[in-house]
Coordinates of C-alpha atoms in Angstrom, one line a residue:
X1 CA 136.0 124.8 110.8
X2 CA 133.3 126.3 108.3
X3 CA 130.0 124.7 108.0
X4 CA 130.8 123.5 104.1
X5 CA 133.9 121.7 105.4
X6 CA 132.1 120.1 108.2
X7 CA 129.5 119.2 105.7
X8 CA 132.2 117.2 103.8
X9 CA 133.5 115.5 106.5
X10 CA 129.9 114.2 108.0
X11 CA 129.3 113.0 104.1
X12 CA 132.8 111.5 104.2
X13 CA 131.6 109.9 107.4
X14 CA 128.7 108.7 105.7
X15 CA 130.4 107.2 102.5
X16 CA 132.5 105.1 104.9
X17 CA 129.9 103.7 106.8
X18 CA 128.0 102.9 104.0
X19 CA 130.7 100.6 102.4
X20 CA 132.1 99.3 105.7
X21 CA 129.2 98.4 107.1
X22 CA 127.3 97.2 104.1
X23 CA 130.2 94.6 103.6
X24 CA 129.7 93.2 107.1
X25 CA 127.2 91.2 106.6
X26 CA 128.4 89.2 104.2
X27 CA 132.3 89.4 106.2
X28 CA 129.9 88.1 109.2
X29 CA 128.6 85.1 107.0
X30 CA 131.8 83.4 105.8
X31 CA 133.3 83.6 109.7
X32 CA 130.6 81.7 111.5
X33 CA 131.1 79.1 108.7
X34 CA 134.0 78.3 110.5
X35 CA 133.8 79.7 113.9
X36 CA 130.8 79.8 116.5
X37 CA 128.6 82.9 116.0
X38 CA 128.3 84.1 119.4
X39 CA 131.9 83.5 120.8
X40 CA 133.1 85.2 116.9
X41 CA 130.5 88.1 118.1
X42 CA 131.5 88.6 121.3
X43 CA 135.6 88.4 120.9
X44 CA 135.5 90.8 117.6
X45 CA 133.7 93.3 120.2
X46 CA 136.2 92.8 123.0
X47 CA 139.3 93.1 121.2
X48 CA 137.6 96.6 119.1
X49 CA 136.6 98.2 122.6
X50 CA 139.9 97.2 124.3
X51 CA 141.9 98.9 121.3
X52 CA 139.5 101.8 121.1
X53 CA 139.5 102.2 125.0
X54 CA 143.7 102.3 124.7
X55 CA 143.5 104.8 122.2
X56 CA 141.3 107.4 124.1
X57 CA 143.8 107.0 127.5
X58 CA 147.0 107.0 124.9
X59 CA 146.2 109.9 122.8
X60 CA 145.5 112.0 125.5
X61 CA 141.2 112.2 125.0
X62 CA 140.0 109.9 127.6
X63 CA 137.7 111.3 130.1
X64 CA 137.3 110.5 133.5
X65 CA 133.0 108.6 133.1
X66 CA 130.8 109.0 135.8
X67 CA 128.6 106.5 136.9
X68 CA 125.9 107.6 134.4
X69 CA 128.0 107.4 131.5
X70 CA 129.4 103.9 132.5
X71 CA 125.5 102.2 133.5
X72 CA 123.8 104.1 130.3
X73 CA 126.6 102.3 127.8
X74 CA 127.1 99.3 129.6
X75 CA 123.3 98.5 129.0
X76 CA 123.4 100.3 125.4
X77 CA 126.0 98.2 124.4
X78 CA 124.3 95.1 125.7
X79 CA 121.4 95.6 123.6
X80 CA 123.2 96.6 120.5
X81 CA 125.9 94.6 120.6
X82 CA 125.1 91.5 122.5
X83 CA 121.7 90.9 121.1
X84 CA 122.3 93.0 118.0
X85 CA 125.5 91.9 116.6
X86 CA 125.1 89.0 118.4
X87 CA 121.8 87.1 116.8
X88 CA 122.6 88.8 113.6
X89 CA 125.7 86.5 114.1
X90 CA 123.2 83.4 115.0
X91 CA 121.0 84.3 112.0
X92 CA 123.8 84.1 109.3
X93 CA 124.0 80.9 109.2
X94 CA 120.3 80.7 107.2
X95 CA 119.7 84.0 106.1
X96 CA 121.8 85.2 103.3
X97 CA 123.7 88.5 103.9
X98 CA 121.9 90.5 101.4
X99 CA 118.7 89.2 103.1
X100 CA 120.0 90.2 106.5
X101 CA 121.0 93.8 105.6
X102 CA 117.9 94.5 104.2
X103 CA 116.0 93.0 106.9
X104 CA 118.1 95.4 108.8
X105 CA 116.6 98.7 107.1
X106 CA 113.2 98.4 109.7
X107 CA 115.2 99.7 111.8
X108 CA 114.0 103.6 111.5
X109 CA 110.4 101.9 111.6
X110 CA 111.4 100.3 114.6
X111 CA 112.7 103.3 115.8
X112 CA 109.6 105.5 115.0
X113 CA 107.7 103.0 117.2
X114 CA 109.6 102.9 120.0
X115 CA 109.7 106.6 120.1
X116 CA 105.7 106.9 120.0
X117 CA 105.7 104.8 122.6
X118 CA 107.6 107.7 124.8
X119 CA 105.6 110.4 124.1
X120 CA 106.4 111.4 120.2
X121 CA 103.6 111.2 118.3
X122 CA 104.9 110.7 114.5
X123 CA 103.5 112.7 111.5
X124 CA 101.3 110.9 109.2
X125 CA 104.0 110.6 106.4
X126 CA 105.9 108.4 109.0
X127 CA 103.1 106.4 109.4
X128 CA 103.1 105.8 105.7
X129 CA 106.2 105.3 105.5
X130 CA 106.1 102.7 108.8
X131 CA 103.1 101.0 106.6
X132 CA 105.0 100.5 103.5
X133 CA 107.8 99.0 105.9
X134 CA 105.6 96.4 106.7
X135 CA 104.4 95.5 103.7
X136 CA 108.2 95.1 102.3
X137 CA 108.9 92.6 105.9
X138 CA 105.9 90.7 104.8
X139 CA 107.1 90.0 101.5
X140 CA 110.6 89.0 102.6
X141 CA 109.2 86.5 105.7
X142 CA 107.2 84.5 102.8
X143 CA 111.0 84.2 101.1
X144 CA 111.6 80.8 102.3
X145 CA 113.7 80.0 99.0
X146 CA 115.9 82.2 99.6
X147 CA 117.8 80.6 102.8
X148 CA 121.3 79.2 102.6
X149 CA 121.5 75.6 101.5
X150 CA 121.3 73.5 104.3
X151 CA 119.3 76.3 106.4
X152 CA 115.9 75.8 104.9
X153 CA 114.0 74.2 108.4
X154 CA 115.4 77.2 110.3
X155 CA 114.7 80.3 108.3
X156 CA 111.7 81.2 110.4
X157 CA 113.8 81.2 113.3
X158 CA 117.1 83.0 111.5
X159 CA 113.5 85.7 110.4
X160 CA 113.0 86.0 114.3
X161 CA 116.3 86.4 115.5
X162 CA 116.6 89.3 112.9
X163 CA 113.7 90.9 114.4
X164 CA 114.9 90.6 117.9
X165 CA 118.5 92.0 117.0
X166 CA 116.7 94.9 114.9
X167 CA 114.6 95.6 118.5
X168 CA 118.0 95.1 120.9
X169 CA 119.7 97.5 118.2
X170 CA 117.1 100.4 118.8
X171 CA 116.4 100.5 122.2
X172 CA 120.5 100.7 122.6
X173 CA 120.3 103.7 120.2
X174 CA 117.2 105.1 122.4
X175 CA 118.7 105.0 125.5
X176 CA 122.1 106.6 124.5
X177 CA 120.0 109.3 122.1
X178 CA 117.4 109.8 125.9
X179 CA 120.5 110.1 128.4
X180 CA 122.3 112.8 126.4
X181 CA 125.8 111.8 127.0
X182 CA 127.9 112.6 124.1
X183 CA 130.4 115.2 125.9
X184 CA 132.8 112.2 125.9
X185 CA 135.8 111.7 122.9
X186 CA 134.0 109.3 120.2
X187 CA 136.7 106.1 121.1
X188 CA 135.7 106.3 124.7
X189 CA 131.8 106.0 124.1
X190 CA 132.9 103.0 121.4
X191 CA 134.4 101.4 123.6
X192 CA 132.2 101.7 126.8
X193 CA 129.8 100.0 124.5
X194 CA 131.7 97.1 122.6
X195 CA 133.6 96.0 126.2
X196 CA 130.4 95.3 128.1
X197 CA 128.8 94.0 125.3
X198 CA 131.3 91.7 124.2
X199 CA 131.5 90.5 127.5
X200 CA 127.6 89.8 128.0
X201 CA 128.0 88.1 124.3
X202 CA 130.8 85.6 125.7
X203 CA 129.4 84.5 128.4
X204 CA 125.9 83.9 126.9
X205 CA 128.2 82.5 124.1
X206 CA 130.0 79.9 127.0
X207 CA 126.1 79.2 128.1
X208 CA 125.4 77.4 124.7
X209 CA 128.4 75.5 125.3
X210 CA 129.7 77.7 121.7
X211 CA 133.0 77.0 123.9
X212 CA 132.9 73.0 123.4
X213 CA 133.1 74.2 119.7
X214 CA 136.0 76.4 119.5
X215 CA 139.0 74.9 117.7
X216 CA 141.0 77.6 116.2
X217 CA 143.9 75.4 114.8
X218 CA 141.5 74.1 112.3
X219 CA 139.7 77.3 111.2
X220 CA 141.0 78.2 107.8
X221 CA 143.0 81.7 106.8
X222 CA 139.6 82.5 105.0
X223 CA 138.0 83.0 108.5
X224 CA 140.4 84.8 109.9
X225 CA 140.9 87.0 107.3
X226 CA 137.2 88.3 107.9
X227 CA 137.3 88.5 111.0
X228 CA 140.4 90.4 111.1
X229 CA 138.1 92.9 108.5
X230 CA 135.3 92.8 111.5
X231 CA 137.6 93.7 113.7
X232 CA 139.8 96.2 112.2
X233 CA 136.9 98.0 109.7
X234 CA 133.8 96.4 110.5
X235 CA 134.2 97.6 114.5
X236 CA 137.2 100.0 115.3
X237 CA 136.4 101.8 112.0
X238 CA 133.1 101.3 111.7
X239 CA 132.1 102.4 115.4
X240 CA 134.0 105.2 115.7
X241 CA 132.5 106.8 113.0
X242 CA 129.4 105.5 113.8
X243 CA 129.8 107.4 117.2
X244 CA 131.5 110.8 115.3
X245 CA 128.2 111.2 113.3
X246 CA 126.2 110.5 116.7
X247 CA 127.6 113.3 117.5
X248 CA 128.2 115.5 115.2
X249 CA 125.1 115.2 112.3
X250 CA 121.4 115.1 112.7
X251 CA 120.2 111.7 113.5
X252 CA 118.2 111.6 110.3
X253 CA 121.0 112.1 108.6
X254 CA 123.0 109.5 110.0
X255 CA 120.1 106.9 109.6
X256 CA 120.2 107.3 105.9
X257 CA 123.3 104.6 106.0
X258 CA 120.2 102.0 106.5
X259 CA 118.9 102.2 103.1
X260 CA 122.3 102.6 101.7
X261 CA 124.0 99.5 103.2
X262 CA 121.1 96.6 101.8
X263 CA 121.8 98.0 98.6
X264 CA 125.7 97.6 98.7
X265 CA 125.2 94.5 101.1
X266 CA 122.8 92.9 98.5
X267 CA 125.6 93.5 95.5
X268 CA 128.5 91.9 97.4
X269 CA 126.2 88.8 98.8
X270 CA 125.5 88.4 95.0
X271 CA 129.0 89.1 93.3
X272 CA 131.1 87.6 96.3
X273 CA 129.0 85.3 98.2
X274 CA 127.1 83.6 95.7
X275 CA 123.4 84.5 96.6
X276 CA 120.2 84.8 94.5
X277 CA 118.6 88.4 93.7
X278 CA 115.2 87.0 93.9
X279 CA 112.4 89.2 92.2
X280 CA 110.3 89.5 95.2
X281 CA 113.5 90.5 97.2
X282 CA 114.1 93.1 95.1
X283 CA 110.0 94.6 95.5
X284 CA 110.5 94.3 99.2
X285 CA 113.8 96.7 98.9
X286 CA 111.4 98.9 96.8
X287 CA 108.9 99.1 99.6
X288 CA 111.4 99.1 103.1
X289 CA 113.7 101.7 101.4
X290 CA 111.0 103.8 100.5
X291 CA 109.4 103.1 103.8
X292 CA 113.1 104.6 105.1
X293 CA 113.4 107.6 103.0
X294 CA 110.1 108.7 103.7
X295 CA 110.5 108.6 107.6
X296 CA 113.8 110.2 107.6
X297 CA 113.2 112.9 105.3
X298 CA 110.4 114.0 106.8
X299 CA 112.1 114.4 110.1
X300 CA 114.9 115.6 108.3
X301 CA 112.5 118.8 107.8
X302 CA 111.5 118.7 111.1
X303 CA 115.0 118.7 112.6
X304 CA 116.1 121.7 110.3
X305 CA 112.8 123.8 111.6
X306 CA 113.2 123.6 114.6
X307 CA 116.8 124.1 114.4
X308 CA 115.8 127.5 112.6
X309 CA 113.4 128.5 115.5
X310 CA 116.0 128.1 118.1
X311 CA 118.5 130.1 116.4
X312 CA 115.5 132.5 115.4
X313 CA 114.6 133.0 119.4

């Protein structure tokens, strides 16, 4: 396949992810209105991983894991999924979707961090860009007005668990990006993630006695409607092309779908959900998406120049 078709495809990819999970935040709201957030978490991951992991064995592409690929996605998934997913799940019921998602976009800041902290020294554009970031988080945590009726006391705590999740979220994505292992079909790593995860998410989910709370004969369609979209889009979809752009496109590139997804996340909360646009929301987008483009751009360059020495030696 030429380079322009691949191109196409990876921007494809990117489109996707963009809508799909942009609209899960706000999919993720209206089912733990109904349905505990941590058992709703952890059984949408299951039930993805446990389709994705049948479709790599009955399509002919799974790969017989060694012990390294099983430990380094078992934990990955933990993080991202369990604490990731998982207290994102907690947090909707306070924060507003459109709140969440771009809450979400610290990510790359995060990320920029975390990699300093091994060893790579960022340029000082990133550190602009990780400044702005903060100024943009500051302005949303003084956004009290913004929470959910009914979730006003616990928006501090709904601000928190965001953080957590964002931190859970990028180590995952550190430790698969460290161990290298993505000689594997794209299901296969999906689903050697969402299993374990899902798992860890239950059974922390059964430890808050979420359990105790399940009755599914009196959720409503609604709910199950949305979660079916979770499952289906939001994870099998989602994920796997989450995991084909892993692969396949620079990680700058494929980072760019966390300034996209707050805008489209902010939109649907608004025309579907019923949120406010605050003002002030709306200057902290300014300054986290900023804060996003400048970080990823400028490794963008980096990527592609040292891409050019390599081929050049």
């Amino acid at each position: 396949m030429n380079s322009k078709n691949q191109q196409l495809r990876i921007w494809a990819g990117l489109g996707t992810l963009y809508l799909v999970w942009g609209s899960t935040y706000l999919a993720i709201r209206f089912v733990v209105e109904n349905v505990p957030s941590m058992f709703a978490s952890g059984m949408r991951n299951v039930l993805a991983g446990t389709t994705l992991l049948l479709w790599a064995i009955f399509s002919k592409n799974f790969k017989r894991p060694d012990s390294k690929f099983l430990w380094v996605n078992a934990i990955a998934g933990t993080l991202m999924l369990a604490i990731g997913n998982g207290l994102l799940s907690i947090a909707a019921k306070w924060v507003p979707s459109g709140f969440s998602s771009l809450f979400f976009a610290i990510s790359p800041i995060l990320l920029v961090i975390i990699f300093w902290f091994d060893g790579e020294k960022p340029r000082r554009n990133v550190l602009i860009g990780a400044a702005l970031g903060v100024i943009g988080v500051i302005i949303l945590m003084s956004l009290k007005n913004v929470a959910l009726k009914g979730g006003e006391g616990m928006f501090f705590w709904g601000v928190l668990l965001l953080f957590i999740a964002i931190l859970g979220w990028d180590l995952g994505v550190f430790i698969v990006k460290k161990a290298n292992i993505n000689n594997y079909p794209t299901s296969q790593i999906a689903a050697a993630q969402m299993i374990p995860g899902g798992i860890v998410t239950l059974v922390v989910s059964g430890l808050l006695g979420e359990w105790n709370h399940v009755d599914l004969a009196n959720v409503p369609v609604n709910a199950y409607l949305w979660f079916a979209y979770l499952y289906i889009v939001g994870s099998i979809v989602g994920f796997s092309v989450f995991s084909w752009l892993s692969k396949v496109a620079p990680p700058t590139q494929v980072a760019t779908y966390t300034y996209v997804n707050p805008l489209v996340a902010l939109m649907l909360g608004w025309l579907l959900g019923g949120e406010q646009l605050n003002p002030l929301m709306l200057v902290a987008a300014l300054f986290i998406i900023s804060a996003v483009i400048l970080i990823t751009l400028r490794n963008q360059k980096s990527t592609e120049l040292k891409s050019k020495q390599i081929k050049f030696e």
